[in-house]
Coordinates of C-alpha atoms in Angstrom, one line a residue:
M1 CA -23.1 38.9 43.9
F2 CA -24.0 37.3 40.6
A3 CA -24.6 33.6 40.1
N4 CA -22.2 31.8 37.7
P5 CA -24.3 30.5 34.8
L6 CA -21.6 27.9 34.2
N7 CA -22.3 26.3 37.5
R8 CA -26.0 26.1 36.7
S9 CA -25.3 24.4 33.4
I10 CA -23.0 21.8 35.0
K11 CA -25.5 21.0 37.7
G12 CA -28.2 20.5 35.1
L13 CA -26.2 17.8 33.3
S14 CA -27.7 14.4 33.7
A15 CA -25.5 12.4 31.4
P16 CA -21.9 11.6 32.4
V17 CA -19.1 13.3 30.6
T18 CA -17.1 11.0 28.3
L19 CA -13.6 11.6 27.0
A20 CA -13.0 11.4 23.2
R21 CA -11.1 8.3 22.2
R22 CA -8.1 8.6 20.0
G23 CA -7.6 6.8 16.7
K24 CA -3.9 6.2 17.3
A25 CA -1.4 5.9 20.1
D26 CA -0.7 9.2 21.8
V27 CA 3.1 8.6 21.8
V28 CA 5.4 7.7 18.9
I29 CA 9.0 6.8 19.6
R30 CA 11.4 7.0 16.6
K31 CA 13.7 3.9 16.5
T32 CA 16.7 5.6 15.0
T33 CA 16.9 8.8 17.2
G34 CA 14.8 7.8 20.2
Q35 CA 12.7 11.0 19.5
V36 CA 9.4 11.0 21.4
L37 CA 6.4 12.5 19.6
V38 CA 3.3 13.3 21.5
G39 CA 0.0 14.0 19.7
R40 CA -2.4 16.8 20.6
G41 CA -6.1 16.5 20.1
T42 CA -8.1 13.7 18.7
Y43 CA -6.8 11.8 15.8
G44 CA -7.6 13.2 12.4
R45 CA -7.4 16.3 10.2
Q46 CA -8.3 18.8 13.0
S47 CA -5.5 17.7 15.3
W48 CA -1.8 17.3 15.4
N49 CA -0.4 13.8 15.9
G50 CA 3.0 15.2 17.0
Q51 CA 4.7 14.5 13.7
T52 CA 6.1 16.9 11.1
A53 CA 7.1 15.8 7.6
T54 CA 8.9 17.6 4.8
V55 CA 7.9 16.5 1.3
F56 CA 10.4 17.5 -1.4
G57 CA 8.9 17.3 -4.8
C58 CA 5.4 17.8 -3.4
S59 CA 4.1 19.7 -6.5
G60 CA 4.6 16.6 -8.7
F61 CA 2.3 13.7 -9.6
L62 CA 2.8 11.6 -6.5
G63 CA 3.5 14.5 -4.1
R64 CA -0.1 15.8 -3.9
Y65 CA -1.3 12.3 -2.8
I66 CA 1.3 11.9 -0.1
V67 CA 0.7 15.4 1.2
A68 CA -3.1 14.9 1.3
R69 CA -2.7 11.6 3.2
L70 CA -0.3 13.0 5.7
A71 CA -2.4 16.1 6.4
R72 CA -5.5 14.1 6.7
E73 CA -3.9 12.1 9.5
G74 CA -3.0 15.2 11.4
T75 CA 0.7 15.5 10.4
K76 CA 2.2 18.9 10.0
V77 CA 3.5 19.0 6.4
I78 CA 6.3 21.3 5.1
V79 CA 5.9 21.7 1.3
P80 CA 9.1 23.1 -0.2
Y81 CA 8.7 24.7 -3.6
R82 CA 10.9 26.3 -6.3
G83 CA 9.6 29.2 -8.3
L84 CA 6.1 30.6 -7.4
E85 CA 4.1 29.7 -4.3
E86 CA 1.1 29.2 -6.7
Y87 CA 2.7 25.9 -7.7
V88 CA 1.8 24.4 -4.3
R89 CA -1.2 26.4 -3.2
H90 CA -3.6 23.6 -4.2
L91 CA -2.0 21.5 -1.4
R92 CA -3.0 23.9 1.5
P93 CA -6.7 22.8 1.6
T94 CA -5.6 19.2 2.1
G95 CA -4.8 20.0 5.8
D96 CA -6.3 22.1 8.5
L97 CA -5.4 25.8 8.9
G98 CA -1.6 26.1 9.4
M99 CA -0.9 22.4 9.0
V100 CA 0.4 22.6 5.4
I101 CA 3.3 25.1 5.3
P102 CA 4.9 26.2 2.0
M103 CA 8.6 27.2 2.1
E104 CA 10.7 28.4 -0.8
F105 CA 14.0 26.6 -1.4
D106 CA 16.7 25.9 -4.0
L107 CA 18.0 22.3 -4.3
R108 CA 21.6 23.7 -4.6
N109 CA 21.3 25.7 -1.3
S110 CA 22.0 23.6 1.8
K111 CA 20.9 26.4 4.1
Q112 CA 17.5 26.6 2.6
I113 CA 17.2 22.8 2.7
E114 CA 18.1 22.9 6.4
E115 CA 15.4 25.4 7.1
C116 CA 12.9 23.1 5.5
V117 CA 13.9 20.0 7.6
R118 CA 14.8 21.7 10.8
Y119 CA 11.7 20.7 12.7
S120 CA 10.8 17.6 10.8
D121 CA 11.1 14.0 12.0
V122 CA 10.4 12.6 8.5
V123 CA 11.7 13.7 5.2
I124 CA 10.3 12.3 1.9
N125 CA 12.3 13.1 -1.2
L126 CA 10.2 12.7 -4.4
I127 CA 12.4 15.0 -6.6
G128 CA 13.0 13.5 -10.0
R129 CA 12.9 14.3 -13.7
N130 CA 12.7 12.4 -17.0
Y131 CA 14.4 15.1 -18.9
E132 CA 17.2 17.7 -18.4
T133 CA 16.7 21.4 -18.5
K134 CA 19.1 24.4 -18.8
N135 CA 19.0 24.8 -15.0
F136 CA 19.4 21.2 -13.8
S137 CA 21.0 18.1 -15.3
F138 CA 20.2 14.5 -14.2
D139 CA 23.3 14.4 -12.0
Q140 CA 22.4 17.6 -10.2
V141 CA 18.9 16.4 -9.5
H142 CA 19.2 12.7 -8.9
I143 CA 22.7 12.4 -7.4
E144 CA 23.9 15.8 -6.0
G145 CA 20.5 16.9 -4.9
A146 CA 19.6 13.6 -3.2
Q147 CA 23.0 13.5 -1.5
R148 CA 22.5 17.1 -0.2
I149 CA 19.1 16.3 1.2
A150 CA 20.4 13.2 2.9
D151 CA 23.4 15.1 4.4
V152 CA 21.3 18.0 5.7
S153 CA 18.6 15.7 7.1
R154 CA 21.2 13.6 9.0
E155 CA 22.9 16.7 10.4
A156 CA 19.5 18.2 11.4
G157 CA 18.6 15.0 13.4
V158 CA 15.8 13.8 11.1
S159 CA 14.6 10.3 12.2
R160 CA 13.4 8.9 8.9
L161 CA 14.3 9.6 5.3
I162 CA 12.3 8.0 2.4
H163 CA 13.9 8.4 -1.0
M164 CA 11.8 7.8 -4.1
S165 CA 13.4 6.1 -7.1
S166 CA 12.4 3.9 -10.0
I167 CA 12.0 0.1 -10.4
N168 CA 14.3 0.4 -13.5
A169 CA 17.0 2.4 -11.8
K170 CA 20.2 0.4 -12.6
S171 CA 23.8 1.4 -13.3
N172 CA 23.7 -0.4 -16.6
A173 CA 20.3 0.9 -17.8
H174 CA 19.9 2.3 -21.3
S175 CA 18.8 5.6 -20.0
Q176 CA 20.8 8.4 -18.5
A177 CA 17.9 9.3 -16.2
L178 CA 17.7 5.8 -14.7
V179 CA 21.5 5.5 -14.4
S180 CA 21.6 8.7 -12.4
K181 CA 18.8 7.5 -10.1
A182 CA 20.7 4.3 -9.4
F183 CA 23.8 6.3 -8.4
G184 CA 21.6 8.6 -6.3
E185 CA 20.3 5.6 -4.3
Q186 CA 23.9 4.7 -3.5
R187 CA 24.7 8.3 -2.3
V188 CA 21.6 8.3 -0.1
R189 CA 22.6 5.0 1.5
E190 CA 26.1 6.3 2.2
H191 CA 25.0 9.6 3.7
F192 CA 21.9 8.5 5.5
P193 CA 22.3 4.8 6.5
G194 CA 18.8 4.3 7.8
A195 CA 17.1 5.7 4.7
N196 CA 14.3 3.8 2.9
I197 CA 14.5 3.4 -0.9
V198 CA 11.2 3.1 -2.6
R199 CA 11.2 2.0 -6.3
S200 CA 8.0 2.4 -8.1
A201 CA 6.9 1.0 -11.5
T202 CA 5.0 3.1 -14.0
M203 CA 2.2 4.9 -12.1
Y204 CA -1.3 5.8 -13.3
G205 CA -3.9 8.2 -11.9
Y206 CA -5.7 11.4 -12.7
E207 CA -2.6 13.3 -13.7
D208 CA -0.5 10.4 -15.2
E209 CA 1.4 10.2 -18.4
L210 CA 0.2 6.7 -19.3
L211 CA -3.5 6.4 -19.5
N212 CA -4.1 10.2 -20.0
N213 CA -1.6 10.3 -22.9
I214 CA -3.4 7.5 -24.6
G215 CA -6.7 9.2 -24.2
R216 CA -5.4 12.7 -25.1
F217 CA -3.7 11.5 -28.3
K218 CA -6.2 8.8 -29.2
H219 CA -6.3 10.0 -32.8
F220 CA -2.5 9.8 -33.2
Y221 CA -0.7 7.9 -30.4
M222 CA 2.9 7.2 -31.2
T223 CA 4.7 4.1 -29.9
V224 CA 8.1 2.4 -30.6
N225 CA 8.9 -1.2 -31.1
H226 CA 5.2 -1.9 -31.8
A227 CA 4.3 -1.1 -28.2
Q228 CA 5.9 -4.3 -26.9
Q229 CA 7.3 -2.6 -23.8
K230 CA 6.5 -4.5 -20.6
L231 CA 4.8 -2.5 -17.9
R232 CA 3.8 -3.2 -14.3
P233 CA 1.4 -0.2 -13.9
V234 CA 0.6 0.7 -10.3
C235 CA -2.0 3.1 -8.9
V236 CA -0.6 6.3 -7.5
S237 CA -2.8 6.1 -4.4
D238 CA -1.4 2.7 -3.7
V239 CA 2.1 4.1 -3.7
A240 CA 1.1 6.9 -1.4
H241 CA -0.5 4.4 0.9
A242 CA 2.6 2.3 1.0
I243 CA 4.8 5.3 1.8
G244 CA 2.5 6.2 4.6
I245 CA 2.8 2.7 6.1
I246 CA 6.6 2.8 5.7
R247 CA 6.7 6.1 7.6
D248 CA 4.6 4.8 10.5
N249 CA 6.3 1.4 10.9
E250 CA 9.6 1.7 12.6
D251 CA 10.5 -1.9 11.7
T252 CA 11.0 -0.8 8.1
V253 CA 14.0 1.4 8.8
G254 CA 16.7 0.9 6.2
Q255 CA 14.7 -1.4 4.0
T256 CA 14.2 -1.2 0.2
F257 CA 10.7 -1.5 -1.4
E258 CA 9.7 -2.2 -4.9
L259 CA 6.1 -1.3 -5.7
Y260 CA 4.6 -2.8 -8.9
N261 CA 1.6 -4.5 -10.3
P262 CA 1.7 -8.3 -9.8
K263 CA 0.4 -8.7 -13.4
E264 CA 2.5 -7.8 -16.4
Y265 CA 1.1 -5.9 -19.4
S266 CA 2.6 -4.8 -22.7
R267 CA 2.0 -1.2 -23.7
K268 CA -0.2 -2.6 -26.5
D269 CA -2.4 -4.3 -23.9
V270 CA -2.9 -1.0 -22.1
V271 CA -3.8 0.7 -25.4
E272 CA -6.3 -2.0 -26.2
L273 CA -7.8 -1.6 -22.7
V274 CA -8.2 2.1 -23.0
Q275 CA -9.7 1.6 -26.5
F276 CA -12.2 -0.9 -25.0
L277 CA -13.2 1.4 -22.1
L278 CA -13.5 4.5 -24.3
H279 CA -15.6 2.8 -26.9
E280 CA -13.4 4.5 -29.5
K281 CA -10.5 3.3 -31.7
I282 CA -7.0 4.4 -30.6
W283 CA -5.0 5.2 -33.7
Q284 CA -1.7 3.8 -32.8
V285 CA 1.3 4.8 -35.0
N286 CA 4.5 2.9 -34.7
V287 CA 7.6 5.1 -35.2
P288 CA 11.2 3.9 -35.5
P289 CA 13.0 4.8 -32.3
R290 CA 15.8 6.6 -34.0
L291 CA 13.4 8.8 -35.9
L292 CA 11.3 9.6 -32.9
R293 CA 14.4 10.3 -30.8
L294 CA 15.7 12.7 -33.5
A295 CA 12.3 14.5 -33.6
A296 CA 12.3 14.7 -29.7
Q297 CA 15.8 16.3 -29.8
V298 CA 14.5 19.0 -32.0
A299 CA 11.4 19.5 -29.8
N300 CA 13.6 19.7 -26.8
A301 CA 15.3 22.8 -28.2
L302 CA 12.0 24.7 -28.2
P303 CA 11.4 27.3 -25.3
F304 CA 8.7 25.1 -23.7
H305 CA 8.9 21.4 -22.9
Y306 CA 7.0 19.1 -25.2
T307 CA 9.2 16.0 -25.1
S308 CA 12.8 14.9 -24.9
H309 CA 14.9 12.1 -26.4
H310 CA 15.4 10.9 -22.8
E311 CA 11.7 10.2 -22.6
V312 CA 11.9 8.3 -25.9
D313 CA 14.6 6.1 -24.4
L314 CA 12.3 5.3 -21.5
M315 CA 9.6 4.1 -23.9
S316 CA 11.8 1.0 -24.7
I317 CA 12.7 0.0 -21.2
D318 CA 10.7 -2.7 -19.5
D319 CA 9.5 -2.6 -15.9
V320 CA 11.5 -5.5 -14.4
P321 CA 11.2 -6.2 -10.7
S322 CA 14.3 -7.3 -8.8
K323 CA 14.8 -10.9 -7.8
D324 CA 16.5 -10.0 -4.5
P325 CA 14.5 -11.7 -1.7
S326 CA 15.4 -9.0 0.8
I327 CA 13.5 -6.3 -1.2
Q328 CA 10.0 -5.8 0.2
T329 CA 6.8 -5.4 -1.9
F330 CA 3.1 -4.4 -1.5
A331 CA 2.5 -7.9 0.0
D332 CA 4.9 -7.2 2.9
L333 CA 3.0 -4.0 3.7
G334 CA -0.4 -5.7 3.6
I335 CA -1.6 -3.8 0.6
Q336 CA -3.6 -5.2 -2.2
P337 CA -2.9 -3.1 -5.3
H338 CA -5.8 -1.8 -7.4
T339 CA -6.6 -3.8 -10.5
L340 CA -5.9 -1.8 -13.6
E341 CA -8.9 -3.0 -15.6
L342 CA -11.3 -1.9 -12.8
A343 CA -9.6 1.3 -11.9
A344 CA -8.6 2.8 -15.3
L345 CA -12.0 4.1 -16.4
Q346 CA -12.3 6.7 -13.6
Y347 CA -9.1 8.4 -14.8
I348 CA -10.0 8.5 -18.6
R349 CA -13.8 8.6 -18.7
H350 CA -13.7 12.3 -19.9
Y351 CA -12.1 11.1 -23.1
R352 CA -15.1 9.1 -24.1
P353 CA -17.2 10.2 -27.2
P354 CA -20.3 12.3 -26.3
Q355 CA -22.7 9.4 -27.1
H356 CA -21.0 7.3 -24.4
E357 CA -20.5 9.8 -21.7
E358 CA -23.5 8.4 -19.6
D359 CA -22.5 4.8 -20.0
P360 CA -21.9 2.9 -16.7
M361 CA -18.4 2.4 -15.3
E362 CA -18.4 -1.4 -15.7
P363 CA -19.3 -3.1 -18.9
K364 CA -21.6 -6.2 -18.7
G365 CA -19.8 -9.4 -17.9
Y366 CA -16.5 -7.6 -17.6
K367 CA -13.6 -9.9 -16.4
A368 CA -9.9 -9.5 -15.9
F369 CA -8.5 -8.2 -19.1
R370 CA -9.2 -10.5 -22.1
K371 CA -7.3 -10.9 -25.3
P372 CA -8.3 -10.2 -28.0
P373 CA -10.3 -7.2 -26.7
V374 CA -14.1 -7.6 -26.8
P375 CA -15.5 -5.6 -29.8
V376 CA -17.5 -2.6 -28.6
S377 CA -21.3 -2.9 -29.0
N378 CA -24.4 -1.8 -27.2
R379 CA -25.0 -5.2 -25.7
D380 CA -21.8 -4.9 -23.7
I381 CA -23.2 -2.1 -21.6
V382 CA -25.3 -2.5 -18.6
V383 CA -28.6 -0.6 -18.9

């Protein structure tokens, strides 16, 4: 009785209907479990690529970058949190509606961990601390917690486990934090044989404790051993990119990766670089390690965390890559790390004096880091 308006609109079409092309393969097959993952919708944020990932430690420095990268690719991300949900609410806008799912958990509760990984094919463990608290010791976090996540993930049928560690994690390290991380790696290997171990050097970025600490305490920046600590600083976005490639590439199952800057710096070099970029002198104060360690022990007894003697110990430990040829690096993943000299300013520009706030990002004739640092003057700035 009534004409269908849909038929009229279809008949009036002159251009042929084309199907949207996907950005990735529709089907992903996990090598370890044979699990078949089928994507739905076009590739990207407003679709689901069939994969679900659980990111423990998502509220930390590296976690937000990994969650954002996964959600942008259309991965459903479980973000376990301890305490208040407000600690992870900034992660929800990184993905489409319902794609970033907070779940409360306790690292000592295997049942809650199982609920977090039950529907995931990838688990990424970023949990780690540089100091102990009254609730968690290093062994409880780096060894027992890592083992519990590995056990529960294996029993739940998780295909991939990526465990984050440190490039300095060694059983004979002069830091209890690094020793516990080394033993944690062994436990993960034993309880999840196909796990990937990712060891990162000192990371820098918008929320780091390297460049930002120098800028924040530029009028009184404390160092030990005359800032001769050797660093291989790596951009946090490069580490997140590397973990994304490891997750996607099934040929990386069971491999160990060390992510570090090809160029070696001393902490003094980094301080001089920040001084050059900020156009302001960094007042560096060398403190005897024993004195600073004692002061940190006193500060550690305060109700809120300021510093710890464990963090003072880390200030004397160099970033030393392994010489094992079987360990993979950025080059094996096809990633060219950011250059510290060219990337640092965007993270610390807000520490510049007011008269230099509008200066360009790159000084005139700027080359790869020079020693001694170029004195700051108006002719160094591109107008």
